[in-house]
Coordinates of C-alpha atoms and ligand atoms in Angstrom, one line a residue:
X39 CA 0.0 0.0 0.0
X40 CA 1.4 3.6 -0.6
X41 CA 2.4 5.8 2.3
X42 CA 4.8 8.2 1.0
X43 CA 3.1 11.5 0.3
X44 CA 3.6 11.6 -3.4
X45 CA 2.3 8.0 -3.5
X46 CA -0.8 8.9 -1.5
X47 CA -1.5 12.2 -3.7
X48 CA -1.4 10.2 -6.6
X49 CA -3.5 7.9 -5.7
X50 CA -5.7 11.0 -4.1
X51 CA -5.9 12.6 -7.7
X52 CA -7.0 9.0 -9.2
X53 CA -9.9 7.9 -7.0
X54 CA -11.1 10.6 -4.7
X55 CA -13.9 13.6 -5.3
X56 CA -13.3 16.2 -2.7
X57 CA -16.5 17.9 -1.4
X58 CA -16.5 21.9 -2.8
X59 CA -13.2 21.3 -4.9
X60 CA -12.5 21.9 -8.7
X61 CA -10.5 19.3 -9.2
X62 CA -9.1 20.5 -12.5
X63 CA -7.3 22.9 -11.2
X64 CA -6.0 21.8 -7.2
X65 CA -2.8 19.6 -6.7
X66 CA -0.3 18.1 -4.2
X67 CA -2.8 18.7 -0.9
X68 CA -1.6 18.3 2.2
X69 CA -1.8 14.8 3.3
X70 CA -3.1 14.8 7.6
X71 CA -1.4 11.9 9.4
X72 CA -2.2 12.5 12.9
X73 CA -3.1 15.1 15.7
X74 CA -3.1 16.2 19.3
X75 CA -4.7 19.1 21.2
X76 CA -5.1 21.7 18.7
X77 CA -2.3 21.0 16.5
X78 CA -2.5 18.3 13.5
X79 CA 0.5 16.7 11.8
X80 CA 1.7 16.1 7.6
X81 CA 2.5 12.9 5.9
X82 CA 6.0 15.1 5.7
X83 CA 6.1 15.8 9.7
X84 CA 5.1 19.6 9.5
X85 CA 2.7 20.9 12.4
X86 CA -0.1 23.4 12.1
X87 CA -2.6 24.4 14.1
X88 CA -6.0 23.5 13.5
X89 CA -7.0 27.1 12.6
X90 CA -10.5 26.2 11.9
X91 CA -11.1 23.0 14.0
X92 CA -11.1 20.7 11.2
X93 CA -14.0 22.9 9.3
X94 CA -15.4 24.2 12.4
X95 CA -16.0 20.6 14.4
X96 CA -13.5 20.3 17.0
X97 CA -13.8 21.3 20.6
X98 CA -11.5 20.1 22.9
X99 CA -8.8 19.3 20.3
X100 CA -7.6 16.2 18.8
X101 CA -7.0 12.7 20.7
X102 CA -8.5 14.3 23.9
X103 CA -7.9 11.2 26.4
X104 CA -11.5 11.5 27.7
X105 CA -13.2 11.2 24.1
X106 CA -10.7 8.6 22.7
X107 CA -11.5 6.3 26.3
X108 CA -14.8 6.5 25.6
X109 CA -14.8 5.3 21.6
X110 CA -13.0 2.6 23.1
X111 CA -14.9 1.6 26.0
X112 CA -17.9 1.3 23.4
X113 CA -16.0 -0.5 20.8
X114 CA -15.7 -3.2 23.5
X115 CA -18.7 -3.7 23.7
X116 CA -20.4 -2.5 20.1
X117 CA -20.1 -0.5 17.5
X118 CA -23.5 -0.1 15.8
X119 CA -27.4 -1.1 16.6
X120 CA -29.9 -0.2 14.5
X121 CA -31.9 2.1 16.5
X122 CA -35.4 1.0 14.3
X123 CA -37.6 -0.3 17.1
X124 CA -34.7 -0.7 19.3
X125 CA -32.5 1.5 21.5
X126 CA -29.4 1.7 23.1
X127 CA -27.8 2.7 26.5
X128 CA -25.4 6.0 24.9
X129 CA -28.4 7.1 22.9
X130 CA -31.0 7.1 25.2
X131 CA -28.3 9.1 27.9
X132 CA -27.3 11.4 25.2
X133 CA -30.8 12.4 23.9
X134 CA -31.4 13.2 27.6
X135 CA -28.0 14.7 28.6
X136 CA -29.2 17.3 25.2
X137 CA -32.9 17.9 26.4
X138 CA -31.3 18.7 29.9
X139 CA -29.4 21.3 28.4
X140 CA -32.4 23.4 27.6
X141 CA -35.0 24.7 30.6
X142 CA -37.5 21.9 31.9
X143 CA -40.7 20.9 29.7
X144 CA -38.8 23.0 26.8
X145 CA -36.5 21.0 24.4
X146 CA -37.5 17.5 25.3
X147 CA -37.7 15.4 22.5
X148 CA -34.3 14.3 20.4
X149 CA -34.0 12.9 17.4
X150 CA -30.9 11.6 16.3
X151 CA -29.5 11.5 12.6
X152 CA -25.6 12.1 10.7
X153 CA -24.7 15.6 9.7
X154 CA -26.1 18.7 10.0
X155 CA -27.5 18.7 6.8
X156 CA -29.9 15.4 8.2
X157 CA -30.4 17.4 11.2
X158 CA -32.3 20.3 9.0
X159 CA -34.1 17.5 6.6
X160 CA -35.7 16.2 9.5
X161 CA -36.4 19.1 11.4
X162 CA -38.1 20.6 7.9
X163 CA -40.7 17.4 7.8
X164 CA -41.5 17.4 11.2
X165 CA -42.3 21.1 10.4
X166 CA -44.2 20.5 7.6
X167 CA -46.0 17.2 9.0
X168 CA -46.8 18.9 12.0
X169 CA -49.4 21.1 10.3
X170 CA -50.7 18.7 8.6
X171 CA -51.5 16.7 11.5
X172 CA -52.8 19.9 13.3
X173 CA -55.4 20.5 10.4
X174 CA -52.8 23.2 8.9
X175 CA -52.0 21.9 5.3
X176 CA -51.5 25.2 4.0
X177 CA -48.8 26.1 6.2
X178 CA -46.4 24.6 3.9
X179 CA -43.9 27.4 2.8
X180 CA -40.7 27.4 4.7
X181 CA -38.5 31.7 5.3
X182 CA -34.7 31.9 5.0
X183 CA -32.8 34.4 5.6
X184 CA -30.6 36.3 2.3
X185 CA -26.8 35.0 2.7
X186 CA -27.9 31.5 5.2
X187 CA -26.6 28.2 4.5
X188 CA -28.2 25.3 6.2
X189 CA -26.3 22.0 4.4
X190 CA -26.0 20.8 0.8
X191 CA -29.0 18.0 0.8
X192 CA -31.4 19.0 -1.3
X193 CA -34.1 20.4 1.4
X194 CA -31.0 21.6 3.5
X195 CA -29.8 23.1 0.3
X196 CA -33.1 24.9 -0.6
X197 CA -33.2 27.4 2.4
X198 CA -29.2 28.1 1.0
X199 CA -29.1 31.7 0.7
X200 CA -26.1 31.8 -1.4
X201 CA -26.0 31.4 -5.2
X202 CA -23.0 29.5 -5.7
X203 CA -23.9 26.9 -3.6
X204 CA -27.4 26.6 -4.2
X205 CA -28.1 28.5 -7.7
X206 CA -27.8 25.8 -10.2
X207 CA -30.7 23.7 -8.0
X208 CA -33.5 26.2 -7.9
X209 CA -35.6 24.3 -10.0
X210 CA -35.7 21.6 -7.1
X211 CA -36.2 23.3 -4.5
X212 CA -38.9 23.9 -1.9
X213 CA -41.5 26.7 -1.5
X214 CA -39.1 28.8 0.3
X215 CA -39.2 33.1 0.8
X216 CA -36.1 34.9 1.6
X217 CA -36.2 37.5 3.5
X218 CA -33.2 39.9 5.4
X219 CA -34.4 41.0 8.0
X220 CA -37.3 40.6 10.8
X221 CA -39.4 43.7 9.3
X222 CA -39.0 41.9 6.0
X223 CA -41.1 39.1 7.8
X224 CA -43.9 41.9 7.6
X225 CA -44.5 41.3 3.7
X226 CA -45.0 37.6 4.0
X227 CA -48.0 36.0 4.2
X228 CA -47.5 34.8 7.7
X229 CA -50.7 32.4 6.8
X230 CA -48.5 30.0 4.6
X231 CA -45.5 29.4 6.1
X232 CA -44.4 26.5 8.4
X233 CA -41.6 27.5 9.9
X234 CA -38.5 30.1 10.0
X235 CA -35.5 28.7 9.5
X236 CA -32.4 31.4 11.3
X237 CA -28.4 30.6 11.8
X238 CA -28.6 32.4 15.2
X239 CA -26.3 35.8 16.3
X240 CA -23.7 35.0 13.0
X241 CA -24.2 33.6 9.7
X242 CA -21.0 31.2 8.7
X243 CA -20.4 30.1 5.1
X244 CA -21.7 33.8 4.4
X245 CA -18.7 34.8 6.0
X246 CA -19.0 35.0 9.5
X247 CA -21.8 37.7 9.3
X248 CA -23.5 38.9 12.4
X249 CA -26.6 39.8 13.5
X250 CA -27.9 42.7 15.4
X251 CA -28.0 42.0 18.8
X252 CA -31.7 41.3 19.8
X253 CA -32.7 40.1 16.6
X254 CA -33.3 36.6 17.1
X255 CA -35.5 37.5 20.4
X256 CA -37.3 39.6 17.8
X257 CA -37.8 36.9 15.6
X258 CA -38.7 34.5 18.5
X259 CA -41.5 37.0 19.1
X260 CA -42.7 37.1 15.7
X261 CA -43.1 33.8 15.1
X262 CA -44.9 33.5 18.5
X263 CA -47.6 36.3 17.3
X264 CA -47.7 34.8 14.0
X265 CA -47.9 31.2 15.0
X266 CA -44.9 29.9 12.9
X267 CA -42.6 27.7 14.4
X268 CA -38.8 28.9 14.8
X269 CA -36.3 26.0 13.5
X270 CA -32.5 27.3 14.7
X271 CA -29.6 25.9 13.1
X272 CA -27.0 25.6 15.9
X273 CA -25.1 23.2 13.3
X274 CA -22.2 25.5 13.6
X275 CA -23.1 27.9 16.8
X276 CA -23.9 25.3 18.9
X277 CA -21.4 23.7 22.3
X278 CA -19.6 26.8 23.3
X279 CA -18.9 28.3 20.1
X280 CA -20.1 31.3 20.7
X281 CA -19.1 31.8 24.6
X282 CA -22.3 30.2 25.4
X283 CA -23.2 26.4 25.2
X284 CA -25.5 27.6 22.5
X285 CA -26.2 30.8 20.8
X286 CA -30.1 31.1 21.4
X287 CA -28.8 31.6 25.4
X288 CA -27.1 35.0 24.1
X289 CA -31.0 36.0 24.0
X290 CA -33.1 33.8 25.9
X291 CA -34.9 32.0 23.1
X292 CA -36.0 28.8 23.0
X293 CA -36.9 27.5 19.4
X294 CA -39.0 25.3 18.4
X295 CA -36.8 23.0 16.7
X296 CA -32.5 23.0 17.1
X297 CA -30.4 21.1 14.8
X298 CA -27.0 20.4 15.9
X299 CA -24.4 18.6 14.5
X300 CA -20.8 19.7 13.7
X301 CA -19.7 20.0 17.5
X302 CA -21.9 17.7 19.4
X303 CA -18.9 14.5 19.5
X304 CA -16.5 17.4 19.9
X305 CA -15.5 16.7 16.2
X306 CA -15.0 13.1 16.2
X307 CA -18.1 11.5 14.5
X308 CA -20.6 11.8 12.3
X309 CA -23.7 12.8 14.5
X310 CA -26.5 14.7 14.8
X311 CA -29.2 15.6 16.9
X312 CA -32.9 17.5 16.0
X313 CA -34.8 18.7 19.3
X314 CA -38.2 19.9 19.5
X315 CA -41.1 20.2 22.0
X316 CA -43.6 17.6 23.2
X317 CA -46.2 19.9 21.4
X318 CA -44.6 19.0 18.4
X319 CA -43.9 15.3 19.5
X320 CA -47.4 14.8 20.8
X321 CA -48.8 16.0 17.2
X322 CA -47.8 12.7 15.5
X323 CA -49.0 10.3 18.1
X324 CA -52.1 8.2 17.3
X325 CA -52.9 6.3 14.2
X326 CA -50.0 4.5 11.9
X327 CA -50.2 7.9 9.5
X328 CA -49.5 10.0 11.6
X329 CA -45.6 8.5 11.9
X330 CA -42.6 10.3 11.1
X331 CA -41.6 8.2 8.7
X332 CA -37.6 9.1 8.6
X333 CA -34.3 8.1 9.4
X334 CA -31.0 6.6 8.5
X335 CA -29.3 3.6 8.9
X336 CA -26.9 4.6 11.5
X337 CA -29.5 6.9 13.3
X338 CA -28.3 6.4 17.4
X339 CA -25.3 4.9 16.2
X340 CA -23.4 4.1 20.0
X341 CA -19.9 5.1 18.8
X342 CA -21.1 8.2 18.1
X343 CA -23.1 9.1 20.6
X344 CA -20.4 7.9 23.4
X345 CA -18.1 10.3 21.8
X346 CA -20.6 13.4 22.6
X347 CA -21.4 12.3 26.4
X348 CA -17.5 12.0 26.7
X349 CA -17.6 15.3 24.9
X350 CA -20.3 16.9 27.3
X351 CA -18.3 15.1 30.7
X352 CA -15.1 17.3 29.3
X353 CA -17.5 20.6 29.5
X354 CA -18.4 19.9 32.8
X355 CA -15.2 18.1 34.4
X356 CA -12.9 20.8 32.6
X357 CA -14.8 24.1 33.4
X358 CA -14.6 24.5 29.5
X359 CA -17.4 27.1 29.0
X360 CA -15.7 29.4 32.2
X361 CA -12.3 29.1 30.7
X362 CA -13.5 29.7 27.3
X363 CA -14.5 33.2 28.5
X364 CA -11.2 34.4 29.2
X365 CA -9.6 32.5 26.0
X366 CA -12.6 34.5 24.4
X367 CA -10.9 37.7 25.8
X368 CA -7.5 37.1 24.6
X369 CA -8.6 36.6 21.2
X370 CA -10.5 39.3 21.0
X371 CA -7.5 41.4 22.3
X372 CA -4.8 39.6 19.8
X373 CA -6.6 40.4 17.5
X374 CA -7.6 44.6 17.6
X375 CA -4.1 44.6 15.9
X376 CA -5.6 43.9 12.7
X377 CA -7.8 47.2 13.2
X378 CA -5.0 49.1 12.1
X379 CA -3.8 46.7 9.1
X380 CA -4.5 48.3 5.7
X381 CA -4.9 45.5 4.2
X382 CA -8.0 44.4 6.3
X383 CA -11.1 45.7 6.1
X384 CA -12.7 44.4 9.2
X385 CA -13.0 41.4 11.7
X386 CA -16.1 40.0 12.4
X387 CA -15.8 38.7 16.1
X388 CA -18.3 36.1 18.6
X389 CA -17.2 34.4 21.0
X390 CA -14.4 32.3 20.0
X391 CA -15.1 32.5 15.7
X392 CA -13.6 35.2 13.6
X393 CA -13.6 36.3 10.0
X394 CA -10.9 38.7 9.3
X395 CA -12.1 40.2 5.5
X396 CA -9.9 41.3 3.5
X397 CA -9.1 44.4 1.8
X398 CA -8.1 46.1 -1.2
X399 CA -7.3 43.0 -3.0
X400 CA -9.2 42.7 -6.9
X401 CA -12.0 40.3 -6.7
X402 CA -10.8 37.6 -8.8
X403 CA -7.2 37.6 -7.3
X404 CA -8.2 34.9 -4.7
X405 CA -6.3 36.5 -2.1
X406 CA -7.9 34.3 0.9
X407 CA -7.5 31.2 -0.9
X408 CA -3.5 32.4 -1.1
X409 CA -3.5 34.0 2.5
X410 CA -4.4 30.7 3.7
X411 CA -1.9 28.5 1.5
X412 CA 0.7 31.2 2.9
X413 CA -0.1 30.8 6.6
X414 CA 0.9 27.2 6.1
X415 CA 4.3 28.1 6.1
X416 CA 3.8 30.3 9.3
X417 CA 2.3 26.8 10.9
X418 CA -1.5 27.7 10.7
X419 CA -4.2 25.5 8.6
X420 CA -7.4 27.1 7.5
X421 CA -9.5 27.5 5.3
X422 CA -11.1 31.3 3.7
X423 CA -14.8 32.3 3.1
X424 CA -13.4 33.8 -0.5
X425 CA -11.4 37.3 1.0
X426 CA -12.4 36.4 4.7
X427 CA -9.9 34.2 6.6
X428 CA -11.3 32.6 9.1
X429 CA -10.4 31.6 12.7
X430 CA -12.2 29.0 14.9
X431 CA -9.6 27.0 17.0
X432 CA -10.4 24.2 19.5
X433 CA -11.3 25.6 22.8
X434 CA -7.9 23.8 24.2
X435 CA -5.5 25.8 22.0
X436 CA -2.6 27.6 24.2
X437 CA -1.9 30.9 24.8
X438 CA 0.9 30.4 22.6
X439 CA -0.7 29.0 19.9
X440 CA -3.3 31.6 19.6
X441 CA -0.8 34.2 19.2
X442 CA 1.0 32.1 16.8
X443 CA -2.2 31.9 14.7
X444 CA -3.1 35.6 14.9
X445 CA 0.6 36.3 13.6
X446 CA 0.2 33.9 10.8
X447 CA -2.3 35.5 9.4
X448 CA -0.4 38.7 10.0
X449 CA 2.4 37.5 8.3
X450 CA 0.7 35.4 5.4
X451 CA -1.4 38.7 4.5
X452 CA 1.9 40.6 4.0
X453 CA 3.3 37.6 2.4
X454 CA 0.4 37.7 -0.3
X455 CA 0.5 41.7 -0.5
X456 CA 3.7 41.2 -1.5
X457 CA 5.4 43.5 1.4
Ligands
PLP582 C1 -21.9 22.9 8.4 C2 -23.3 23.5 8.5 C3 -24.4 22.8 8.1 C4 -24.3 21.4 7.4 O1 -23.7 20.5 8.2 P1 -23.1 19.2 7.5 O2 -22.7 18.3 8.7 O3 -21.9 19.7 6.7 O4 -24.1 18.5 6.7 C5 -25.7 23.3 8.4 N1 -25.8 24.5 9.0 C6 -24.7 25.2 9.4 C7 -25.0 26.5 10.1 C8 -23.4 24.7 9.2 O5 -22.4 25.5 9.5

């Protein structure tokens, strides 16, 4: 079998199809060997830190001894039940340990699925079944906001905001308004639509685009008048990200329905999770029709769902969400320098995610694509949102590191301008 790196990227270029990647024109990528805390390792033995958490899903870094116990722990004793008329002992304590996260008789029932993509699929039927078990057919039509991006299956994808992602599949896609705003809401005929779909305080594949404060309470508040339910996609937001365990604390809204995914096995494993309220639950009780007929083969699979109760022990044994706040500090400190950089145009900054856009760079030179392949050099790995580099470390990153990755940016962006 091939190991060297040369071997291994030929082989790469043969059979693989990277996800968002035009293969005709990318070559020699970096092959990952290994990891530990918040740094990750070449087939060639160069370090970098994890800049972006492995596209924004790792927590408490890489081989954290807690998580990696407990993948093993399960793999002695099983690796995968179907959860189809069954159940299993690290999905039943997870779908609770997730309710209990949310105030009592709130969030309280889970349902478990892959990605975050599956996470919004379901949470979009039970929207739309829902009214049509509470004699509400014609609330069918889902709201989106301009810019959002909610995962690439085809549901997920047709609440995508943004036109190079979702463009070329308009003619699949759901009944679906955008709108930019809550007074935008005002225009829509609130009679229609099922549900709201929001990336709560920041919007990420737009670029790391916030919201003003008070705006999701706003929204909550509207769809309470206007009886629409309020689906939150925590799929990136979600386990601390944001200072909080999850973003809708920031305002003291409980949605309807949460998807959450990326974080939830602190980057480890495919998983995902949908909550929603017994109100919603309750609706499909009763004869066979009124099922929710949905799922996936490795729905409650027990590997993955050990990795996020390890994953929720660390938050609790470690303090994480206390120390966060002061790691939350210091980045937000490290990184006023770039206020004064001319070649930034501003940093978009919550909790512990940033996008630093660029500036005065022509459109079509792909200068974050080249800031990033520079800061490689300087030891950092990420990845841009086209001119806005972003920066999402794991929570367990060092002092020193998170200088190192503030200067690496500094330092690639000169490299690029050509200072
Ligand atoms: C990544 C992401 C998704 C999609 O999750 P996948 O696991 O990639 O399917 C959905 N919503 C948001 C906000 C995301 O960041």
């Amino acid at each position: 079998m091939a190991s060297g790196t040369r071997a291994l990227q030929q082989l790469d270029q043969r059979f693989c199809w990277h996800p968002f990647t035009q293969h005709a024109v990318w070559h020699d990528p970096l092959v990952l060997v290994s990891g530990e805390g918040a740094l990750l390792r070449d087939s060639e033995g160069h370090e970098y830190i994890d800049g972006n958490s492995s596209i924004w899903t790792n927590l408490h870094g890489h081989r954290h001894p807690k998580i990696d116990a407990a993948i093993r722990a399960q793999l002695d004793r099983v690796a995968h039940t179907s959860f189809l008329g069954l159940t299993n002992p690290p999905a039943i304590q997870l779908s609770a340990a997730l309710c209990a996260l949310w105030p009592p008789n709130t969030l309280t029932r889970c349902f478990l699925s892959d990605d975050g993509s599956t996470a919004i699929e379901v949470a979009l039927k039970m929207a739309a079944q829902f009214w049509q078990l509470t004699g509400h057919p014609e609330k069918r039509r889902f709201v989106a906001f301009g810019g959002a991006y909610h995962g690439d299956t085809m549901g997920a994808s047709s609440l995508g905001g943004i036109s190079t992602f979702h463009g070329r599949f308009a003619g699949w896609q759901f009944p679906v308004t955008f709108v930019n705003s809550v007074a935008e809401l005002a225009e829509c005929t609130t009679g229609t639509i099922a549900a709201v779909v929001i990336e709560p305080l920041i919007q990420g594949a737009a670029g790391m685009r916030l919201w003003p404060p008070g705006m999701l309470a706003e929204l909550r508040a509207w769809c309470d008048v206007n009886d629409v339910l309020l689906i939150v996609d925590e799929v990136m937001t979600g386990f601390g990200r944001t200072g909080k365990m999850f973003a809708c604390q920031h305002e003291n809204v409980v949605p309807d329905l949460i998807a959450l995914a990326k974080g939830i096995t602190g980057g480890y494993q495919p998983l995902a999770a949908t909550l929603t309220t017994e109100r919603v639950f309750s609706a499909f009780l009763g004869e066979l029709d009124r099922t929710l007929y949905y799922g996936h083969s490795y729905t409650g699979n027990q590997l993955g769902c050990a990795a996020a109760l390890a994953s929720l022990a660390v938050f609790r044994e470690e303090n994480v969400l206390d120390q966060l706040a002061s790691q939350i500090s210091r980045f937000t400190e490290l990184l006023t320098r770039f206020q004064t950089n001319r070649h930034v145009a501003e940093v978009r900054l919550c909790g512990f995610i940033a996008g630093i856009e660029l500036a005065g760079f022509p459109p079509d030179a792909m200068a974050g694509a080249k800031v990033c392949v520079a800061a490689r050099k300087f030891g950092l790995l990420t990845r841009p949102i086209h001119d806005t580099i972003v920066l999402m470390p794991p929570y367990c990153i060092t002092d020193a590191q998170l200088v190192q990755c503030v200067e690496a940016v500094e330092r690639a962006i000169e490299v690029v301008a050509g200072h």
